Coordinates of N, CA and C in Angstrom, one line a residue:
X1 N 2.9 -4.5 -8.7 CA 2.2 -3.4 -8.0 C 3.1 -2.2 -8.0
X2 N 2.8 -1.2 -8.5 CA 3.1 0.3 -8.1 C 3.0 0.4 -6.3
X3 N 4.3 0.9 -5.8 CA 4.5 1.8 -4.6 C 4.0 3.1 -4.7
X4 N 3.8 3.2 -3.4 CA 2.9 4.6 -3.2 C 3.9 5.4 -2.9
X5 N 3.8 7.0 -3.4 CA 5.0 7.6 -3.2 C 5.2 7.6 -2.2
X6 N 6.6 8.4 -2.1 CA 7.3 8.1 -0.7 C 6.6 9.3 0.2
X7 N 6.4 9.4 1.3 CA 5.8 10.8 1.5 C 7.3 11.7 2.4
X8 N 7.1 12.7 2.5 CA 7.6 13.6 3.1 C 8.1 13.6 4.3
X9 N 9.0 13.6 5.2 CA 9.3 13.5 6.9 C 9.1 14.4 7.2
X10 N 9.4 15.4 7.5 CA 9.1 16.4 8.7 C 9.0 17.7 7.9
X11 N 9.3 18.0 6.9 CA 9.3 19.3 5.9 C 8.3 20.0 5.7
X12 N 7.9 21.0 5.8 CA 6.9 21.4 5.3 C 6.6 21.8 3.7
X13 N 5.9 21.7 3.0 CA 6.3 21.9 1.4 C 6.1 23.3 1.1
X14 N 6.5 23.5 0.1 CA 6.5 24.9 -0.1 C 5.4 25.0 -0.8
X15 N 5.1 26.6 -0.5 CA 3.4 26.9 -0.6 C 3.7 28.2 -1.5
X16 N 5.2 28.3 -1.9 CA 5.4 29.1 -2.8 C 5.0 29.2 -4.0
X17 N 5.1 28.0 -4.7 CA 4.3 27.6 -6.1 C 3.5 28.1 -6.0
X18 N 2.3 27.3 -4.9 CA 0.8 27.6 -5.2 C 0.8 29.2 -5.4
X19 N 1.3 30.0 -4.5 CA 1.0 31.2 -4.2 C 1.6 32.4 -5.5
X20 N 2.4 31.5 -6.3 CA 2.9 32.1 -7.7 C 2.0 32.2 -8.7
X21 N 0.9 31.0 -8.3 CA -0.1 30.9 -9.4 C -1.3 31.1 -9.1
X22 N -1.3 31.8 -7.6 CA -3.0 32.3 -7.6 C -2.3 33.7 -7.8
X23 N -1.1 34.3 -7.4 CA -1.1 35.3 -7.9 C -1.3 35.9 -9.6
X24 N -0.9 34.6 -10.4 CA -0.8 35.1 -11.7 C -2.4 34.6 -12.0
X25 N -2.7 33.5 -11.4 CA -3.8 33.6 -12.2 C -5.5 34.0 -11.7
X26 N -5.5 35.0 -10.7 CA -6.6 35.3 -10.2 C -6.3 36.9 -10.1
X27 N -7.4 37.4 -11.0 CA -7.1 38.6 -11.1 C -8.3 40.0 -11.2
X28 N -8.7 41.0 -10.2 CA -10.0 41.5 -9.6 C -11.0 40.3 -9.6
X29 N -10.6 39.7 -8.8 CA -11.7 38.2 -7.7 C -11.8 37.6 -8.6
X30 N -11.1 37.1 -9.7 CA -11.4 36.2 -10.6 C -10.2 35.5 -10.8
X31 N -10.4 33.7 -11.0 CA -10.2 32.8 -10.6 C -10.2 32.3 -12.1
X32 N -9.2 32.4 -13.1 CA -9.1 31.6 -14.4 C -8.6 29.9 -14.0
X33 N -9.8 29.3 -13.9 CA -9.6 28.0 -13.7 C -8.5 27.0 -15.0
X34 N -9.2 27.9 -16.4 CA -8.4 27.3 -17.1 C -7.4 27.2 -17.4
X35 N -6.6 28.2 -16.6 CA -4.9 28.3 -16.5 C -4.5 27.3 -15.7
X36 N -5.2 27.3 -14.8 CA -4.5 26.1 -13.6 C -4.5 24.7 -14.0
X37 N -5.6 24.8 -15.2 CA -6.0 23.1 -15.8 C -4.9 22.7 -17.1
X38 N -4.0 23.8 -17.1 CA -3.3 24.1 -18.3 C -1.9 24.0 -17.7
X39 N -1.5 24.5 -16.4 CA -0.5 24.4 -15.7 C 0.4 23.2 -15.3
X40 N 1.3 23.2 -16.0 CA 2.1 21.7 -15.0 C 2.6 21.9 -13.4
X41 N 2.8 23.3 -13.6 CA 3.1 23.6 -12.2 C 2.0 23.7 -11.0
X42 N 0.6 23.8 -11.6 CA -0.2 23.1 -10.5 C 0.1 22.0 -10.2
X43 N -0.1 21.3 -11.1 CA 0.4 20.0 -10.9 C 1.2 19.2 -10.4
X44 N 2.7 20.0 -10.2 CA 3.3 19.7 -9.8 C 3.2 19.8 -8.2
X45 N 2.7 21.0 -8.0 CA 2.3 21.2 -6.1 C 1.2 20.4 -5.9
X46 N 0.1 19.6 -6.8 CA -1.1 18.7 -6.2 C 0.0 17.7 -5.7
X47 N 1.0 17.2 -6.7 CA 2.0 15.8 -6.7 C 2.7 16.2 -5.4
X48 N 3.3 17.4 -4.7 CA 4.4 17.8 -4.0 C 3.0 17.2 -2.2
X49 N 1.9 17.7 -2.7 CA 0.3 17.6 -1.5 C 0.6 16.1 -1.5
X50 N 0.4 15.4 -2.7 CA 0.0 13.9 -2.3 C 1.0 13.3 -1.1
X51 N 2.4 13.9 -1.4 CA 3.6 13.1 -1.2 C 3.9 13.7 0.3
X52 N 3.4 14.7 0.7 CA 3.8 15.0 2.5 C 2.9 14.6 3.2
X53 N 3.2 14.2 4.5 CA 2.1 13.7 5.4 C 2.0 14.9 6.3
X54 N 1.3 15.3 6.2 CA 0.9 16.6 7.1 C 1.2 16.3 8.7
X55 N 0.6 15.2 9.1 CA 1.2 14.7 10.4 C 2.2 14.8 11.2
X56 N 3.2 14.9 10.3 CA 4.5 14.9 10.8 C 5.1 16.4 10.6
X57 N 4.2 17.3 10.4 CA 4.6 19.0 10.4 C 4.6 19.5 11.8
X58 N 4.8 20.6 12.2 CA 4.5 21.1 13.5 C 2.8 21.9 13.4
X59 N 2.3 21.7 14.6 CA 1.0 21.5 14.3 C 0.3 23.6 13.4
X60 N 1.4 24.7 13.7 CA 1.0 25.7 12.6 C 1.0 25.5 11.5
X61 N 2.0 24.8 11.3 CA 2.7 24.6 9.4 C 1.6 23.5 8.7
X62 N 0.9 22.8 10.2 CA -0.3 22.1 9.2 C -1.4 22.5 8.9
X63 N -2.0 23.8 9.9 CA -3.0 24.4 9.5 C -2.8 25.3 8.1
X64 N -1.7 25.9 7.5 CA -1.2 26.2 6.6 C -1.7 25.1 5.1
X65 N -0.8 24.0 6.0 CA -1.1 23.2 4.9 C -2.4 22.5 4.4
X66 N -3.4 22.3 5.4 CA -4.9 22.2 5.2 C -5.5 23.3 4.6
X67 N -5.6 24.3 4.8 CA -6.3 25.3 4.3 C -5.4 25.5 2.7
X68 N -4.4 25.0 2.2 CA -3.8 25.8 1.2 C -4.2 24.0 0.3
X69 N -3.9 23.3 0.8 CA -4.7 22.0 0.3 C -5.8 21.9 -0.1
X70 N -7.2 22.5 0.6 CA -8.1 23.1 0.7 C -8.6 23.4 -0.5
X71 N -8.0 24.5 -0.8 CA -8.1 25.5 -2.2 C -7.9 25.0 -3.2
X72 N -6.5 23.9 -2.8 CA -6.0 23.6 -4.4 C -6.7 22.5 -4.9
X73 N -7.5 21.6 -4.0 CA -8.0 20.9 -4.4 C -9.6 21.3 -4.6
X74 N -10.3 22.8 -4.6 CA -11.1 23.1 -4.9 C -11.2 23.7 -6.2
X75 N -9.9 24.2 -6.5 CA -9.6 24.5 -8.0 C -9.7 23.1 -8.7
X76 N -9.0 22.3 -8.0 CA -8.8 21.0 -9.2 C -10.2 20.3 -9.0
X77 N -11.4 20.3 -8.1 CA -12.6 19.9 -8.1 C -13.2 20.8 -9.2
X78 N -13.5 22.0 -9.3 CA -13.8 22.8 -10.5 C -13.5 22.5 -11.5
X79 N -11.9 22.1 -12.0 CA -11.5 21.7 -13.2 C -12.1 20.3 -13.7
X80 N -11.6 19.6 -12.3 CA -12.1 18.2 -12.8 C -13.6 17.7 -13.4
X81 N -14.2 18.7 -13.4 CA -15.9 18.5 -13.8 C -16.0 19.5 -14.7
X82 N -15.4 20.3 -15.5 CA -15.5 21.2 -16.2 C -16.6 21.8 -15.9
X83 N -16.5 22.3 -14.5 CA -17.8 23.2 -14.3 C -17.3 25.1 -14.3
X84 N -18.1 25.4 -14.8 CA -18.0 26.9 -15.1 C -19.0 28.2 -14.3
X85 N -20.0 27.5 -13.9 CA -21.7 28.0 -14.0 C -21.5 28.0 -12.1
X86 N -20.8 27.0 -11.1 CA -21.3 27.3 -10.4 C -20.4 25.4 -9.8
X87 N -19.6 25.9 -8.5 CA -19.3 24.7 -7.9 C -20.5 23.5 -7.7
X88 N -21.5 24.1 -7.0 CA -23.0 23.5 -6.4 C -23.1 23.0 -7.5
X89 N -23.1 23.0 -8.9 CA -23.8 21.8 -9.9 C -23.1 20.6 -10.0
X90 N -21.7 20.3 -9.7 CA -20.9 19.1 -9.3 C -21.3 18.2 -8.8
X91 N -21.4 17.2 -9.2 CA -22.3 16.0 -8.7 C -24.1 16.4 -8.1
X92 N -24.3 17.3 -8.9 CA -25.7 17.2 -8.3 C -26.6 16.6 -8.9
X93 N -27.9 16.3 -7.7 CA -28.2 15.3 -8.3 C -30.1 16.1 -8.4
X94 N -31.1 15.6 -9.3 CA -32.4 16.2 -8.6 C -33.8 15.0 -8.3
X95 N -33.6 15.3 -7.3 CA -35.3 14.7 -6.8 C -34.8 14.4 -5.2
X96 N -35.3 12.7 -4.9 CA -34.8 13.2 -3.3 C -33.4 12.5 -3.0
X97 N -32.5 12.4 -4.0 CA -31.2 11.8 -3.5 C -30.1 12.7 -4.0
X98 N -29.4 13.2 -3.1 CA -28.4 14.2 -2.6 C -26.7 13.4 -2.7
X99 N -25.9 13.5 -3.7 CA -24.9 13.0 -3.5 C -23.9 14.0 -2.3
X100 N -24.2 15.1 -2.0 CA -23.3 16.2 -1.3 C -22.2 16.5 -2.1
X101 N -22.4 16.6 -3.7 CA -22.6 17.8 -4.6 C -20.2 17.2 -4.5
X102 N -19.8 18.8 -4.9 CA -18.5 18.6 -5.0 C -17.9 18.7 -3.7
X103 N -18.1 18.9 -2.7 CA -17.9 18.3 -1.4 C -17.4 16.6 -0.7
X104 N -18.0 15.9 -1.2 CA -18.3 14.7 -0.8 C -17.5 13.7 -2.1
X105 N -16.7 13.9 -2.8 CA -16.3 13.2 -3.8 C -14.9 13.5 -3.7
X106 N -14.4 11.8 -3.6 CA -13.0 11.8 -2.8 C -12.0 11.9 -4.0
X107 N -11.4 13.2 -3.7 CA -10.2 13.3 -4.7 C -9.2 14.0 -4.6
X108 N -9.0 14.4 -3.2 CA -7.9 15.2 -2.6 C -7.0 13.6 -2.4
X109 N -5.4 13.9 -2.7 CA -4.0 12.7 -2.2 C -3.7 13.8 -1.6
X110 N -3.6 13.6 -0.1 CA -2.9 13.8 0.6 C -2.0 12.8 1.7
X111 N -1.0 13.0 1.5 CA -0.1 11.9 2.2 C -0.2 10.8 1.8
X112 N -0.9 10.2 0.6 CA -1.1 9.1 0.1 C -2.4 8.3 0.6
X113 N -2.9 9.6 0.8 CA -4.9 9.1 1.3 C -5.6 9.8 0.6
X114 N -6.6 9.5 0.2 CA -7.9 10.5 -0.7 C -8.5 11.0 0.5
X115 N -9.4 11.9 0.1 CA -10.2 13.0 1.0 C -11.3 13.7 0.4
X116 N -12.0 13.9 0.7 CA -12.6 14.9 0.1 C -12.8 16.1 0.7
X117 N -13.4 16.9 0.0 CA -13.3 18.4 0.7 C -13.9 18.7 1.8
X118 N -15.2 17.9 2.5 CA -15.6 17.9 3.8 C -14.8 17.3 4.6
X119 N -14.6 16.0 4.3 CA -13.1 15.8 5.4 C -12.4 16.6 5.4
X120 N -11.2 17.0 4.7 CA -10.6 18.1 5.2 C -11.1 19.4 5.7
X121 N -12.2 19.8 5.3 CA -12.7 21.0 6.2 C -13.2 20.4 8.0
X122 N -14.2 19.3 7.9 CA -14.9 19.2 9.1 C -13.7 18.0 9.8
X123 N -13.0 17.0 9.3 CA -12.2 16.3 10.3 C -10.6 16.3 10.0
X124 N -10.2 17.6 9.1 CA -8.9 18.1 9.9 C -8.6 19.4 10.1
X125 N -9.5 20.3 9.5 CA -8.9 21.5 9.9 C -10.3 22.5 11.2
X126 N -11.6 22.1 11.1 CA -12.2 22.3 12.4 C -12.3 22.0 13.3
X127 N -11.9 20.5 13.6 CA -11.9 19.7 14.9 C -10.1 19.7 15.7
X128 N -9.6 20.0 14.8 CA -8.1 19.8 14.7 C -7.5 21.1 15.8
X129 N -8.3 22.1 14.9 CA -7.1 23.5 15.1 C -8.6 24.7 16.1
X130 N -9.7 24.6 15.8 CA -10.3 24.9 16.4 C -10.3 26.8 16.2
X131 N -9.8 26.8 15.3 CA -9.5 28.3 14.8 C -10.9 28.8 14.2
X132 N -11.5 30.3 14.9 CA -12.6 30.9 13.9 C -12.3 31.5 12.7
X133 N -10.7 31.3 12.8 CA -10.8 32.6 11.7 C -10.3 31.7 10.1
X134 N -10.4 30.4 10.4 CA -10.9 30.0 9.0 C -12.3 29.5 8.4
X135 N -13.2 30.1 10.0 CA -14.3 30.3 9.0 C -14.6 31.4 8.2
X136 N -15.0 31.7 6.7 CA -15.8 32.5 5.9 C -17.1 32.6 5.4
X137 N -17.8 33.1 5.6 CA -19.6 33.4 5.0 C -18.7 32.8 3.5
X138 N -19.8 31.9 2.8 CA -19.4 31.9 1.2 C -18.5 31.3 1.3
X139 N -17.8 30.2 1.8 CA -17.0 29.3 1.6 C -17.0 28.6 0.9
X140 N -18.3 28.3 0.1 CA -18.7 27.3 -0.9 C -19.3 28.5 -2.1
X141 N -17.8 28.8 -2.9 CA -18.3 29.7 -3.8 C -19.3 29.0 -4.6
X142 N -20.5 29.8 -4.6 CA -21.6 30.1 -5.7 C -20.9 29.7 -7.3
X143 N -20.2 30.8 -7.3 CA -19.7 30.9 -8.4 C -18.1 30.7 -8.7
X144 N -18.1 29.6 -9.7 CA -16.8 29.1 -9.3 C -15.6 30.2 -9.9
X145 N -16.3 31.6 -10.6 CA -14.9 32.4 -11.1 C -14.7 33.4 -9.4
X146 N -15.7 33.5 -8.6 CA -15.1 33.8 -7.1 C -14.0 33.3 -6.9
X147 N -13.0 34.3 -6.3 CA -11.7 34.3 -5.7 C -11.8 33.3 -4.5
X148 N -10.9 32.8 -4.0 CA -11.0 32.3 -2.4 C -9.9 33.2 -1.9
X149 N -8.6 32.4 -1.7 CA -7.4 33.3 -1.2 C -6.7 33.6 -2.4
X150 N -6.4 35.1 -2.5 CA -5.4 35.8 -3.6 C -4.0 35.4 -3.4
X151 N -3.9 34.7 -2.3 CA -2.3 34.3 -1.7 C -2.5 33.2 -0.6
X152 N -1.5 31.9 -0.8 CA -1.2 30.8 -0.6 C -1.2 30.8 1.1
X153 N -1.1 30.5 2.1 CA -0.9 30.5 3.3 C 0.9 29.6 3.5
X154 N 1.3 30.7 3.9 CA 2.9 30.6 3.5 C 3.6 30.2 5.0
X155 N 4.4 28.9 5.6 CA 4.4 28.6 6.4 C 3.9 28.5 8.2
X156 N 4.5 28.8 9.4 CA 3.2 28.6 10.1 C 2.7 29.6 10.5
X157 N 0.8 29.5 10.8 CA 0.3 30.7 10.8 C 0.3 31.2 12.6
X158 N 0.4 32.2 12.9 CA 1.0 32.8 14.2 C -0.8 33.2 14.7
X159 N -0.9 33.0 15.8 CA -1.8 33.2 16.9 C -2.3 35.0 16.3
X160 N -1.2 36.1 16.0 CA -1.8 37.5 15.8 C -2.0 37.5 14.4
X161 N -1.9 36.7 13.7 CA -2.2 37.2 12.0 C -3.6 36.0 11.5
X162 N -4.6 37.0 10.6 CA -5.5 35.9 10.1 C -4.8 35.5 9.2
X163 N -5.1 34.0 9.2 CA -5.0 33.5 7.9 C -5.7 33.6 6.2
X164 N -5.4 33.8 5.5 CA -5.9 34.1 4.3 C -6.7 33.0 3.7
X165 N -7.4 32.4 4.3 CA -8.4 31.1 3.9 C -9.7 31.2 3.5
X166 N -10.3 30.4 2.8 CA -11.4 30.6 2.9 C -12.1 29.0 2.8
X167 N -11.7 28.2 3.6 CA -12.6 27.0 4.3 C -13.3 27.9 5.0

């Protein structure tokens, strides 16, 4: 049997990567998915997500870390279905059975748990932190070359500054 990686103690991971690579690769609201699917260094920060347990952050550096988890695992849900046309066609289904589309399809590793993207929006980072200001109109881009955040949510986020999110 394979061990599960080791996770993280108290650290918060650095959200510097991510934020090097939405910088390079989102550019006037546009979101080149296929760079990110081409990147090791995404990859390397989905591997850096699986391996920390958010738990054990101090409770700003986790809202940080949800909402920047969030994202990355909405790019890599886009990639992973090669969808181009529009997030909402991900797992959809037609007539009267509703899978809840790319939302509901567990494939966030975090801390060495799967998730999907409604869990982490509705049972850790809205019930959790209780913050309005990571709600956005359009949270569920339409269109998957829409921007979310141009920049990573970079350690913990402070009571006077919004966060750059878009759960």
């Amino acid at each position: 049997f394979a061990s599960a990686p080791a996770l993280a103690q108290a650290a918060a991971p650095s959200h510097a990567l991510f934020d090097a690579l939405l910088r390079q690769h989102v550019h006037d609201g546009l979101v080149d998915y296929d760079a990110f699917d081409r990147s090791p260094q995404f990859a390397q920060y989905l591997a850096e997500l699986s391996r920390t347990n958010p738990l054990q952050l101090p409770k700003a550096e986790q809202l940080a870390f949800w909402i920047n988890a969030y994202n990355a695992y909405t790019i890599r849900q886009v990639n992973a279905h090669g969808e181009r046309e529009s997030i909402r066609n991900v797992n959809r289904t037609f007539g009267m059975f509703s899978t809840g589309g790319a939302w509901t399809e567990p494939m966030a590793v975090i801390g060495g748990r799967s998730y999907t993207l409604d869990q982490i929006e509705h049972e850790r980072i809205r019930p959790v932190f209780h913050d309005p200001r990571v709600h956005r109109p359009g949270r569920h881009h339409p269109d998957p070359q829409a921007a979310g955040a141009l920049e990573a949510v970079v350690g913990a986020i402070r009571d006077d500054v919004a966060p750059a999110a878009t759960v």
